[in-house]
C-alpha positions as MATLAB code, in Angstrom:
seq = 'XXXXXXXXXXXXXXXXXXXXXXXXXXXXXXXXXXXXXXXXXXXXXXXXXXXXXXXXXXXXXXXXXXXXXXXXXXXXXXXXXXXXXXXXXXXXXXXXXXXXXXXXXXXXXXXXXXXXXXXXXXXXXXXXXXXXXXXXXXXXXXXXX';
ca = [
      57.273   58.842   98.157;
      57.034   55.816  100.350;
      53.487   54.470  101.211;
      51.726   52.688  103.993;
      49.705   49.693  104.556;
      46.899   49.585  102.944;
      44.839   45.928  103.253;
      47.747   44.083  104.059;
      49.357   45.684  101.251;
      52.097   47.647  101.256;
      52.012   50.588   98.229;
      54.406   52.950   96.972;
      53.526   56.073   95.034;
      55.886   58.033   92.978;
      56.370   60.228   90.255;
      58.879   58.094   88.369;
      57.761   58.119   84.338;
      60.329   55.120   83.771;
      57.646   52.770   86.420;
      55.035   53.736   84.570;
      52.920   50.867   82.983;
      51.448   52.221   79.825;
      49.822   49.803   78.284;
      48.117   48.464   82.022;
      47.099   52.026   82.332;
      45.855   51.882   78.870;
      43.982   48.967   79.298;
      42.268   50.053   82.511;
      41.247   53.677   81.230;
      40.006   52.550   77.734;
      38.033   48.967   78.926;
      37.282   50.101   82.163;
      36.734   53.739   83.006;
      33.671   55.938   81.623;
      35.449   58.877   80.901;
      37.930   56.664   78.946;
      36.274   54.423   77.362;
      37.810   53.230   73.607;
      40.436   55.816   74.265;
      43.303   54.656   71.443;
      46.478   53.508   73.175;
      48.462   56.644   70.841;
      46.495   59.471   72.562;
      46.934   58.025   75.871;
      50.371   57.685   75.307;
      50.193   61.604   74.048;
      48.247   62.396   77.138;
      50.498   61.151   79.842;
      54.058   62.193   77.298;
      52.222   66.121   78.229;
      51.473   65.541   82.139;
      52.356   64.449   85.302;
      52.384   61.249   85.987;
      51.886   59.145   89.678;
      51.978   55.216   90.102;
      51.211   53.679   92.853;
      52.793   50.362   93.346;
      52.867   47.290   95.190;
      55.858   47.108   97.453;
      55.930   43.278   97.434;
      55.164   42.413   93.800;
      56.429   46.140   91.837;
      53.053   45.837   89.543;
      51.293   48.685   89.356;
      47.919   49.014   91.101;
      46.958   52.519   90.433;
      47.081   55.955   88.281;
      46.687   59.443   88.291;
      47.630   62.511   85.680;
      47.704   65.841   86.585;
      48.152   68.228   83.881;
      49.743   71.141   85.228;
      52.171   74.626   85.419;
      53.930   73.316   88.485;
      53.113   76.790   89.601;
      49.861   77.773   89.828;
      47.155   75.206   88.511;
      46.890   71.679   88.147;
      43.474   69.469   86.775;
      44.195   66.281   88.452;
      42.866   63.269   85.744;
      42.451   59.886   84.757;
      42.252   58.805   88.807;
      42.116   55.020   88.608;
      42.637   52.129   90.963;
      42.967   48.663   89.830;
      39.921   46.791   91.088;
      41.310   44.024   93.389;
      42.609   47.311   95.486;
      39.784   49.154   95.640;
      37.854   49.959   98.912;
      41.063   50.798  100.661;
      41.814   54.441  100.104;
      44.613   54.002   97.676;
      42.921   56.533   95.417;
      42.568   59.190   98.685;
      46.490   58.324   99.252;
      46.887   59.017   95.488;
      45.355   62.390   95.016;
      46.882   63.243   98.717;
      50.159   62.839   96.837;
      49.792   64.382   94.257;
      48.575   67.603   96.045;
      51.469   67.407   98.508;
      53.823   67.274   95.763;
      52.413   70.201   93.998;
      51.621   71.918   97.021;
      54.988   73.217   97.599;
      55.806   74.627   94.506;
      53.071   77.594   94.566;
      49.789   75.525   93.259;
      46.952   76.491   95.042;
      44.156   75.919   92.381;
      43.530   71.822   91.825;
      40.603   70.742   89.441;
      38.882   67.507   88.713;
      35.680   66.067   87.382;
      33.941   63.041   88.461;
      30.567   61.817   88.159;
      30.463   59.357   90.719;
      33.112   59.956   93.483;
      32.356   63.329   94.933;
      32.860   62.026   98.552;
      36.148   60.488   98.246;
      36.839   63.654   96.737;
      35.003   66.096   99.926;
      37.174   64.339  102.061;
      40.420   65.553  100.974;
      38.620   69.276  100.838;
      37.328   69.327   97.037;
      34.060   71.385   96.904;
      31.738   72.120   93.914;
      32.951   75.496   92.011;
      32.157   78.679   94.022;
      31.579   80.447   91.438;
      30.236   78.062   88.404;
      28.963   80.679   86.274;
      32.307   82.373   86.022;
      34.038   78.927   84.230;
      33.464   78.209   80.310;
      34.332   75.215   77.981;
      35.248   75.056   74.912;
      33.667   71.636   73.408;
      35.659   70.810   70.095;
      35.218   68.007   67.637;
];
């Protein structure tokens, strides 16, 4: 997956696990993100060993600017997590051209039911067609530990 110009930038997204930066990732989910915050570095590296992983990266430099796991069937359902852009590129829609990947990837191969949760994003989100539940009172969770 070849990306576009985004601030004078020039990003690529892809799907590659060997690009992956783990311990960037790491750092910018457990210093940075709510949901994430203290996460250990060995259950993030359990988390993204049992998903889908996408980069994006800058074309220019390689480094990694962004992150998104999708836990998933490849068939039928995926819960797309763990959405984060590294702050010097926010404000450019890297994270829209993110999740727009990963959807189009997954797309194809039968998944019609895509998930997340954010508290503070729902309009980045209503722009690529995410809506609140339908049907809220039909979903359960399981809160453990």
């Amino acid at each position: 997956m070849n990306g576009n110009d985004t601030a004078e930038r020039s990003y690529e997204i892809s799907d590659d696990p060997t690009r992956l930066d783990a311990a960037r990732v790491h750092h910018w989910l457990s210093t940075d993100a709510y949901w994430a915050l203290g996460r250990t570095r060995e259950k993030q590296d359990r988390m993204m060993a049992g998903s889908l992983n996408f980069g994006a990266y800058d074309v220019a430099s390689g480094e990694q600017t962004a992150y998104a796991r999708v836990v998933t069937d490849r068939a039928s359902f995926a819960w797309i997590c763990d959405v984060y852009v590294d702050r010097a590129a926010r404000g450019h829609g890297l994270g829209t051209r993110l999740v727009t990947a990963v959807r189009d990837e997954l797309s194809p191969l039968g998944v019609r039911r895509f998930l997340l949760a954010t508290k503070d994003a729902h309009g980045v989100y209503a722009r690529l067609g995410f809506t609140p539940l339908p049907e809220p009172d039909m979903w359960m969770v399981l809160q453990a530990g």
